[in-house]
Amino acid sequence: MNAQAATARTGTKDDIAVYMREKGERARAASREMARADSGLKNACLFALAQLLLDETSSILSANEKDMRAGKAAKLDPALLDRLELNEDRVAAMAEGVREVANLPDPIGELTDMRLRPSGIQVGRMRVPLGVVGIIYESRPNVTADAASLCLKSGNACILRGGSEAMNSNQAIARCIQRALRQAGLPEDSVQVLDITDRRTVGEMVSMPEYIDVVIPRGGKGLVAAVSSNARVPVIKHLDGNCHVFIDRDADFDKAVAVSVNAKTQRYGTCNTMETLLVDAPIAQKVLPELGRIYNEAGVELRACERTRAILPLARPASESDWAEEYLAPILAIKIVEGIDEAIDHITRYGSAHTDAIVTENYTRARRFLREVDSSSVMVNASTRFADGYEYGLGAEIGISTDKFHARGPVGLEGLTSQKWIVLGDGNVR
Amino acid sequence: MNAQAATARTGTKDDIAVYMREKGERARAASREMARADSGLKNACLFALAQLLLDETSSILSANEKDMRAGKAAKLDPALLDRLELNEDRVAAMAEGVREVANLPDPIGELTDMRLRPSGIQVGRMRVPLGVVGIIYESRPNVTADAASLCLKSGNACILRGGSEAMNSNQAIARCIQRALRQAGLPEDSVQVLDITDRRTVGEMVSMPEYIDVVIPRGGKGLVAAVSSNARVPVIKHLDGNCHVFIDRDADFDKAVAVSVNAKTQRYGTCNTMETLLVDAPIAQKVLPELGRIYNEAGVELRACERTRAILPLARPASESDWAEEYLAPILAIKIVEGIDEAIDHITRYGSAHTDAIVTENYTRARRFLREVDSSSVMVNASTRFADGYEYGLGAEIGISTDKFHARGPVGLEGLTSQKWIVLGDGNVR
C-alpha cells in the first residue's frame, strides 16, 4: 500500500476523491496500451496468472484465513462466510477459470459488414474495448481473478472494488495479477484492485465518466440500486429475477413437469430460478396434482390463487405481493390463467424482464411468446435455469443485464466492447 | 389540445409532471402493441403518412407561416428561421424521407447466431424494439416526420418534444401522423408530439425510466449537455465533432489535397467537418503550400503552429485553445507533427472521438491509425464528411452518438433496437 492509499484509508471525502481520480487517470492511460495489446500478449498474461494462482495457493489461503478469522469474529452471516472462504479446490477452479478466458477467441479488432458504398468508400465496423471498466463486488474473492481476466482479454483496463471482508484475499490475488502483467510486459495499471473499501469509493467511481466507461455492480439488489441511482457513468445493471414458466394448454405433460420442477428446484438462490408458475386453465387438472406432489416432496412452499387451491388444497393463499416477489427460496407462487394473453399480461405486469419460459407444442403460441414477452431471455420448452453465460456459450459471464440498453441478459466479453465505424477510401470526397 | 394539456400549458411543476407521466403511460401501453405490429402494417402507415404530408402541404405551410411570422416578430436568428421555414419542396422532401424509411428492411424479429449447445438447447438472439423513445429537438419541423418514421419502423413508441418556435408546424405534421396511424390501425399513442414546450417537460422526460427507455436530444451542445446531466434514462448523446485529418509522410499528394480540402470546405457547419489538420513533418513542405493556396481562395482562416507558419506566413498563430475548438466555421487549425505517434497523441488529447482520418499509402500505419484512434468513425484516405447515416448505408439517421455505449457514430434503425436471448428446447433441464 502506497502513501496515497494510507492517507485515504483514514481520510476525508476529498482524500477519497483524490485517491480515486488518481486510480482513474492511471487506468485511462493503461487502457490505451491495453487496446493496442495483441492477443498473444494478453493470453500470455492470463496463462501466467493461472499458473501464479496455483503456485501461490498457500499465500492466498493464508490471506483468506485472516479474512475468515476477522469475519467470524465480526459474526458475519454464515452464507457470506461460505462465499468468502477459499480452499485448494476453489483456488484451482479460479485458475481454471482464468485459463478458460485465455482460450476464448479475442473479440477485439473483429471487422464486420465491410460493404462498398455507391460513393466508392468501404464502410464497416471494428470491435474495440470500452476503455476502463469499474467493477464493484461483494464477498467472493474469485471475482477478482474472474473480472480481471475478462477485462484483460477484452482489452480493457479495470478498477476492482471488492468487499472489505475479503480485503486480504483480494490483495493476495491482486499481487498475482500484478506479477502476471509484469511478466507479459503489459501495464500494471491495467488492473487496479482498490486497497481501501470506504463506501465513498463507489460514489466516486460512478461519478468519473472521464476515467471510467462503464460500472458493473456484482451483488445483491441493494448494491445495484445504490450504484445505479445518480450514476453519471453507464451501469450494467442486474436487478431482480422474477422468472416465470407458463404451461400452455397444448404443453406436453412430461416436458411441463420436467421444466417446471427443474426451473424451481435445481437451485433456489439463483436469479434464473422460477418464482411464479402460470398454468393454462384447460391443462391445470392434468399437471397440477403431479407438480404439487413433487414440490411437496422437495419441501417447496406453494402460494397459489383460489383456482389452484381447489386442486392443491395444501397450497397457501397467495397475496398480491407474491406475484412480484423474487423469493430466492423454496417458495413458489402458482396461478391459473385463461390462455396465453393472460399469461403474457401477467408476466408484463409482475415480471422483472429477466427470464421467462413457455411449455407448449403449439407453434403459433410458441412464436407469439418468443416475440411478445419482453425479457432478456425468452424460452420455449426449456428450464429458466439455462439463462447463464456458460450455458449460452459466452465462455464466461461478467454479469447478467436486466437493461435493454447496450447489453441484455448474460454479458460476456462482447458486452465489454463497442463497435466503431471504419471507412476505407482511395482519396474519396463528397 | 385536451383539457389535460390546457392545464399544463399554464400549469405548475406538478401539472407538468402529471401531463408527462400520462404521456409516458400511454406511450408504454402503445409500445407493446407496436412491438407486435408486423412489417406490412408499419409500412402501410408510413406510405399513408408520406401521402398525407403531400395532400396536406397547404395546411402544413399555413401553420408554418404562423410560426415564421411569430419567429420574425420575436427577431429570431436568421439561421434559425431558415431551419424553421418550410416550402413545397421541403414538405415533398419530408414525404420522400418517410417513404425511404418505409422501404428500409424491418430490423425487428431478426434472429441471429442460433446455435445448438452441448446441453441440447438452441440459443440465439432476437432483435426487438427498445420500447419508448423520447426525442428532444429544436427548430426544424421535418424532424417530427423523420423521427416518428424511424421510431415506427423500428417498432417503438415515441414522445417528440420540438421547439416552441415550431409549435404550429409540428402540430400540423402531428395531425398527419395521427391520421396515418388511424388508417393503418396502429395505436395513435405510439407517436405523441407534445403540445406544450415548457422546459420542464425535458426534465420530466429524462426522469421517467419506467416509461421511457432512451432519450435522444437532437440539437446543439447546450441542449445535449442539459439533457444528459442528471438524466435517469439512457441518453444517446451527440456532443462535439472536433475532427482531424492527418497527412502521413507517405500520403499520396493528390489524395492528401482532395481529402483535406473536402473535409474542411464542403460544408462548414456540420459536425463531421475537419477542424484541425495534422501534417507529418517530412511531407509538410510538399503539401502545405498548395493547401494554403486553396484554403486562402476559399476564404478559410488558418490558425497554425510556428513550424506551419514558417511555410504559410499568412496563417495566424494558433493558441492552445484552437486545438480543442469545434469552429463550425471557415477556420482551420494546422499543426506539423513528428510522425503518427504524435498525431495519435494529439487526437487522443484534443479530439472529441467523433471522426478522424489518415491519408497515407503506408499499410502498417493505416492499420495502426484504424486500430488506435478511439473515435466513432476512423477513416483511411477518405473525407471526414462521409461520417453520416446515409453515406454509411443506414438509410436514415436518428442521430450521431459520441458515446461508446450501446450505439456509436451514426445511429440508424438498429440503434433503436436491442437484442434479447432466445432459447429453444425440447423439455431440456439442467
mmCIF file with all atom_site columns, N, CA, C and O in Angstrom, chain B residues 147-175:
data_model
loop_
_atom_site.group_PDB
_atom_site.id
_atom_site.type_symbol
_atom_site.label_atom_id
_atom_site.label_alt_id
_atom_site.label_comp_id
_atom_site.label_asym_id
_atom_site.label_entity_id
_atom_site.label_seq_id
_atom_site.pdbx_PDB_ins_code
_atom_site.Cartn_x
_atom_site.Cartn_y
_atom_site.Cartn_z
_atom_site.occupancy
_atom_site.B_iso_or_equiv
_atom_site.pdbx_formal_charge
_atom_site.auth_seq_id
_atom_site.auth_comp_id
_atom_site.auth_asym_id
_atom_site.auth_atom_id
_atom_site.pdbx_PDB_model_num
ATOM 1   N N  . ALA B 1 147 ? -38.273 11.534 -37.278 1.00 0.00 ? 147 ALA B N  1
ATOM 2   C CA . ALA B 1 147 ? -38.102 10.794 -36.034 1.00 0.00 ? 147 ALA B CA 1
ATOM 3   C C  . ALA B 1 147 ? -39.269 9.846  -35.827 1.00 0.00 ? 147 ALA B C  1
ATOM 4   O O  . ALA B 1 147 ? -39.085 8.685  -35.442 1.00 0.00 ? 147 ALA B O  1
ATOM 5   N N  . ALA B 1 148 ? -40.483 10.324 -36.129 1.00 0.00 ? 148 ALA B N  1
ATOM 6   C CA . ALA B 1 148 ? -41.654 9.459  -35.977 1.00 0.00 ? 148 ALA B CA 1
ATOM 7   C C  . ALA B 1 148 ? -41.526 8.240  -36.883 1.00 0.00 ? 148 ALA B C  1
ATOM 8   O O  . ALA B 1 148 ? -41.822 7.114  -36.465 1.00 0.00 ? 148 ALA B O  1
ATOM 9   N N  . SER B 1 149 ? -41.058 8.431  -38.130 1.00 0.00 ? 149 SER B N  1
ATOM 10  C CA . SER B 1 149 ? -40.958 7.297  -39.058 1.00 0.00 ? 149 SER B CA 1
ATOM 11  C C  . SER B 1 149 ? -39.948 6.270  -38.570 1.00 0.00 ? 149 SER B C  1
ATOM 12  O O  . SER B 1 149 ? -40.187 5.068  -38.646 1.00 0.00 ? 149 SER B O  1
ATOM 13  N N  . LEU B 1 150 ? -38.790 6.759  -38.129 1.00 0.00 ? 150 LEU B N  1
ATOM 14  C CA . LEU B 1 150 ? -37.762 5.822  -37.679 1.00 0.00 ? 150 LEU B CA 1
ATOM 15  C C  . LEU B 1 150 ? -38.225 5.040  -36.456 1.00 0.00 ? 150 LEU B C  1
ATOM 16  O O  . LEU B 1 150 ? -37.986 3.835  -36.350 1.00 0.00 ? 150 LEU B O  1
ATOM 17  N N  . CYS B 1 151 ? -38.912 5.702  -35.538 1.00 0.00 ? 151 CYS B N  1
ATOM 18  C CA . CYS B 1 151 ? -39.404 5.009  -34.342 1.00 0.00 ? 151 CYS B CA 1
ATOM 19  C C  . CYS B 1 151 ? -40.479 3.995  -34.724 1.00 0.00 ? 151 CYS B C  1
ATOM 20  O O  . CYS B 1 151 ? -40.477 2.858  -34.240 1.00 0.00 ? 151 CYS B O  1
ATOM 21  N N  . LEU B 1 152 ? -41.405 4.405  -35.596 1.00 0.00 ? 152 LEU B N  1
ATOM 22  C CA . LEU B 1 152 ? -42.459 3.493  -36.062 1.00 0.00 ? 152 LEU B CA 1
ATOM 23  C C  . LEU B 1 152 ? -41.875 2.258  -36.715 1.00 0.00 ? 152 LEU B C  1
ATOM 24  O O  . LEU B 1 152 ? -42.250 1.125  -36.407 1.00 0.00 ? 152 LEU B O  1
ATOM 25  N N  . LYS B 1 153 ? -40.952 2.489  -37.644 1.00 0.00 ? 153 LYS B N  1
ATOM 26  C CA . LYS B 1 153 ? -40.382 1.377  -38.405 1.00 0.00 ? 153 LYS B CA 1
ATOM 27  C C  . LYS B 1 153 ? -39.679 0.379  -37.488 1.00 0.00 ? 153 LYS B C  1
ATOM 28  O O  . LYS B 1 153 ? -39.705 -0.824 -37.724 1.00 0.00 ? 153 LYS B O  1
ATOM 29  N N  . SER B 1 154 ? -39.037 0.898  -36.430 1.00 0.00 ? 154 SER B N  1
ATOM 30  C CA . SER B 1 154 ? -38.312 0.015  -35.520 1.00 0.00 ? 154 SER B CA 1
ATOM 31  C C  . SER B 1 154 ? -39.208 -0.490 -34.388 1.00 0.00 ? 154 SER B C  1
ATOM 32  O O  . SER B 1 154 ? -38.721 -1.042 -33.408 1.00 0.00 ? 154 SER B O  1
ATOM 33  N N  . GLY B 1 155 ? -40.528 -0.290 -34.518 1.00 0.00 ? 155 GLY B N  1
ATOM 34  C CA . GLY B 1 155 ? -41.463 -0.876 -33.563 1.00 0.00 ? 155 GLY B CA 1
ATOM 35  C C  . GLY B 1 155 ? -41.506 -0.199 -32.206 1.00 0.00 ? 155 GLY B C  1
ATOM 36  O O  . GLY B 1 155 ? -41.981 -0.769 -31.229 1.00 0.00 ? 155 GLY B O  1
ATOM 37  N N  . ASN B 1 156 ? -40.991 1.015  -32.131 1.00 0.00 ? 156 ASN B N  1
ATOM 38  C CA . ASN B 1 156 ? -41.013 1.750  -30.872 1.00 0.00 ? 156 ASN B CA 1
ATOM 39  C C  . ASN B 1 156 ? -42.177 2.736  -30.829 1.00 0.00 ? 156 ASN B C  1
ATOM 40  O O  . ASN B 1 156 ? -42.623 3.222  -31.869 1.00 0.00 ? 156 ASN B O  1
ATOM 41  N N  . ALA B 1 157 ? -42.626 3.053  -29.639 1.00 0.00 ? 157 ALA B N  1
ATOM 42  C CA . ALA B 1 157 ? -43.471 4.228  -29.464 1.00 0.00 ? 157 ALA B CA 1
ATOM 43  C C  . ALA B 1 157 ? -42.547 5.401  -29.199 1.00 0.00 ? 157 ALA B C  1
ATOM 44  O O  . ALA B 1 157 ? -41.401 5.209  -28.785 1.00 0.00 ? 157 ALA B O  1
ATOM 45  N N  . CYS B 1 158 ? -43.019 6.633  -29.480 1.00 0.00 ? 158 CYS B N  1
ATOM 46  C CA . CYS B 1 158 ? -42.140 7.773  -29.199 1.00 0.00 ? 158 CYS B CA 1
ATOM 47  C C  . CYS B 1 158 ? -42.915 8.959  -28.663 1.00 0.00 ? 158 CYS B C  1
ATOM 48  O O  . CYS B 1 158 ? -44.112 9.099  -28.866 1.00 0.00 ? 158 CYS B O  1
ATOM 49  N N  . ILE B 1 159 ? -42.182 9.781  -27.928 1.00 0.00 ? 159 ILE B N  1
ATOM 50  C CA . ILE B 1 159 ? -42.697 11.065 -27.451 1.00 0.00 ? 159 ILE B CA 1
ATOM 51  C C  . ILE B 1 159 ? -41.768 12.123 -28.029 1.00 0.00 ? 159 ILE B C  1
ATOM 52  O O  . ILE B 1 159 ? -40.556 12.076 -27.804 1.00 0.00 ? 159 ILE B O  1
ATOM 53  N N  . LEU B 1 160 ? -42.330 13.032 -28.820 1.00 0.00 ? 160 LEU B N  1
ATOM 54  C CA . LEU B 1 160 ? -41.499 14.026 -29.507 1.00 0.00 ? 160 LEU B CA 1
ATOM 55  C C  . LEU B 1 160 ? -41.732 15.387 -28.873 1.00 0.00 ? 160 LEU B C  1
ATOM 56  O O  . LEU B 1 160 ? -42.870 15.825 -28.720 1.00 0.00 ? 160 LEU B O  1
ATOM 57  N N  . ARG B 1 161 ? -40.661 16.055 -28.564 1.00 0.00 ? 161 ARG B N  1
ATOM 58  C CA . ARG B 1 161 ? -40.749 17.379 -27.963 1.00 0.00 ? 161 ARG B CA 1
ATOM 59  C C  . ARG B 1 161 ? -39.947 18.337 -28.830 1.00 0.00 ? 161 ARG B C  1
ATOM 60  O O  . ARG B 1 161 ? -38.729 18.382 -28.743 1.00 0.00 ? 161 ARG B O  1
ATOM 61  N N  . GLY B 1 162 ? -40.648 19.055 -29.709 1.00 0.00 ? 162 GLY B N  1
ATOM 62  C CA . GLY B 1 162 ? -39.988 20.011 -30.609 1.00 0.00 ? 162 GLY B CA 1
ATOM 63  C C  . GLY B 1 162 ? -39.817 21.365 -29.955 1.00 0.00 ? 162 GLY B C  1
ATOM 64  O O  . GLY B 1 162 ? -40.164 21.560 -28.788 1.00 0.00 ? 162 GLY B O  1
ATOM 65  N N  . GLY B 1 163 ? -39.280 22.299 -30.707 1.00 0.00 ? 163 GLY B N  1
ATOM 66  C CA . GLY B 1 163 ? -39.057 23.643 -30.187 1.00 0.00 ? 163 GLY B CA 1
ATOM 67  C C  . GLY B 1 163 ? -40.342 24.454 -30.184 1.00 0.00 ? 163 GLY B C  1
ATOM 68  O O  . GLY B 1 163 ? -41.233 24.238 -31.012 1.00 0.00 ? 163 GLY B O  1
ATOM 69  N N  . SER B 1 164 ? -40.439 25.404 -29.262 1.00 0.00 ? 164 SER B N  1
ATOM 70  C CA . SER B 1 164 ? -41.659 26.208 -29.176 1.00 0.00 ? 164 SER B CA 1
ATOM 71  C C  . SER B 1 164 ? -41.858 27.027 -30.446 1.00 0.00 ? 164 SER B C  1
ATOM 72  O O  . SER B 1 164 ? -42.985 27.264 -30.862 1.00 0.00 ? 164 SER B O  1
ATOM 73  N N  . GLU B 1 165 ? -40.742 27.441 -31.093 1.00 0.00 ? 165 GLU B N  1
ATOM 74  C CA . GLU B 1 165 ? -40.864 28.270 -32.285 1.00 0.00 ? 165 GLU B CA 1
ATOM 75  C C  . GLU B 1 165 ? -41.509 27.509 -33.445 1.00 0.00 ? 165 GLU B C  1
ATOM 76  O O  . GLU B 1 165 ? -42.013 28.109 -34.381 1.00 0.00 ? 165 GLU B O  1
ATOM 77  N N  . ALA B 1 166 ? -41.524 26.159 -33.381 1.00 0.00 ? 166 ALA B N  1
ATOM 78  C CA . ALA B 1 166 ? -42.080 25.352 -34.471 1.00 0.00 ? 166 ALA B CA 1
ATOM 79  C C  . ALA B 1 166 ? -43.401 24.696 -34.087 1.00 0.00 ? 166 ALA B C  1
ATOM 80  O O  . ALA B 1 166 ? -43.872 23.785 -34.765 1.00 0.00 ? 166 ALA B O  1
ATOM 81  N N  . MET B 1 167 ? -44.026 25.181 -33.004 1.00 0.00 ? 167 MET B N  1
ATOM 82  C CA . MET B 1 167 ? -45.208 24.508 -32.471 1.00 0.00 ? 167 MET B CA 1
ATOM 83  C C  . MET B 1 167 ? -46.308 24.280 -33.503 1.00 0.00 ? 167 MET B C  1
ATOM 84  O O  . MET B 1 167 ? -46.833 23.169 -33.647 1.00 0.00 ? 167 MET B O  1
ATOM 85  N N  . ASN B 1 168 ? -46.675 25.314 -34.255 1.00 0.00 ? 168 ASN B N  1
ATOM 86  C CA . ASN B 1 168 ? -47.782 25.149 -35.211 1.00 0.00 ? 168 ASN B CA 1
ATOM 87  C C  . ASN B 1 168 ? -47.420 24.165 -36.323 1.00 0.00 ? 168 ASN B C  1
ATOM 88  O O  . ASN B 1 168 ? -48.226 23.320 -36.698 1.00 0.00 ? 168 ASN B O  1
ATOM 89  N N  . SER B 1 169 ? -46.198 24.273 -36.845 1.00 0.00 ? 169 SER B N  1
ATOM 90  C CA . SER B 1 169 ? -45.754 23.361 -37.906 1.00 0.00 ? 169 SER B CA 1
ATOM 91  C C  . SER B 1 169 ? -45.762 21.924 -37.387 1.00 0.00 ? 169 SER B C  1
ATOM 92  O O  . SER B 1 169 ? -46.257 21.008 -38.051 1.00 0.00 ? 169 SER B O  1
ATOM 93  N N  . ASN B 1 170 ? -45.182 21.733 -36.200 1.00 0.00 ? 170 ASN B N  1
ATOM 94  C CA . ASN B 1 170 ? -45.102 20.380 -35.643 1.00 0.00 ? 170 ASN B CA 1
ATOM 95  C C  . ASN B 1 170 ? -46.484 19.782 -35.411 1.00 0.00 ? 170 ASN B C  1
ATOM 96  O O  . ASN B 1 170 ? -46.704 18.598 -35.656 1.00 0.00 ? 170 ASN B O  1
ATOM 97  N N  . GLN B 1 171 ? -47.420 20.609 -34.937 1.00 0.00 ? 171 GLN B N  1
ATOM 98  C CA . GLN B 1 171 ? -48.759 20.084 -34.685 1.00 0.00 ? 171 GLN B CA 1
ATOM 99  C C  . GLN B 1 171 ? -49.465 19.729 -35.994 1.00 0.00 ? 171 GLN B C  1
ATOM 100 O O  . GLN B 1 171 ? -50.220 18.763 -36.055 1.00 0.00 ? 171 GLN B O  1
ATOM 101 N N  . ALA B 1 172 ? -49.210 20.509 -37.061 1.00 0.00 ? 172 ALA B N  1
ATOM 102 C CA . ALA B 1 172 ? -49.819 20.187 -38.360 1.00 0.00 ? 172 ALA B CA 1
ATOM 103 C C  . ALA B 1 172 ? -49.287 18.844 -38.861 1.00 0.00 ? 172 ALA B C  1
ATOM 104 O O  . ALA B 1 172 ? -50.043 18.010 -39.382 1.00 0.00 ? 172 ALA B O  1
ATOM 105 N N  . ILE B 1 173 ? -47.978 18.628 -38.700 1.00 0.00 ? 173 ILE B N  1
ATOM 106 C CA . ILE B 1 173 ? -47.388 17.347 -39.114 1.00 0.00 ? 173 ILE B CA 1
ATOM 107 C C  . ILE B 1 173 ? -47.904 16.221 -38.215 1.00 0.00 ? 173 ILE B C  1
ATOM 108 O O  . ILE B 1 173 ? -48.215 15.124 -38.684 1.00 0.00 ? 173 ILE B O  1
ATOM 109 N N  . ALA B 1 174 ? -48.028 16.520 -36.926 1.00 0.00 ? 174 ALA B N  1
ATOM 110 C CA . ALA B 1 174 ? -48.531 15.514 -35.976 1.00 0.00 ? 174 ALA B CA 1
ATOM 111 C C  . ALA B 1 174 ? -49.931 15.054 -36.359 1.00 0.00 ? 174 ALA B C  1
ATOM 112 O O  . ALA B 1 174 ? -50.263 13.874 -36.223 1.00 0.00 ? 174 ALA B O  1
ATOM 113 N N  . ARG B 1 175 ? -50.769 15.983 -36.855 1.00 0.00 ? 175 ARG B N  1
ATOM 114 C CA . ARG B 1 175 ? -52.124 15.579 -37.264 1.00 0.00 ? 175 ARG B CA 1
ATOM 115 C C  . ARG B 1 175 ? -52.062 14.576 -38.413 1.00 0.00 ? 175 ARG B C  1
ATOM 116 O O  . ARG B 1 175 ? -52.845 13.620 -38.455 1.00 0.00 ? 175 ARG B O  1
#
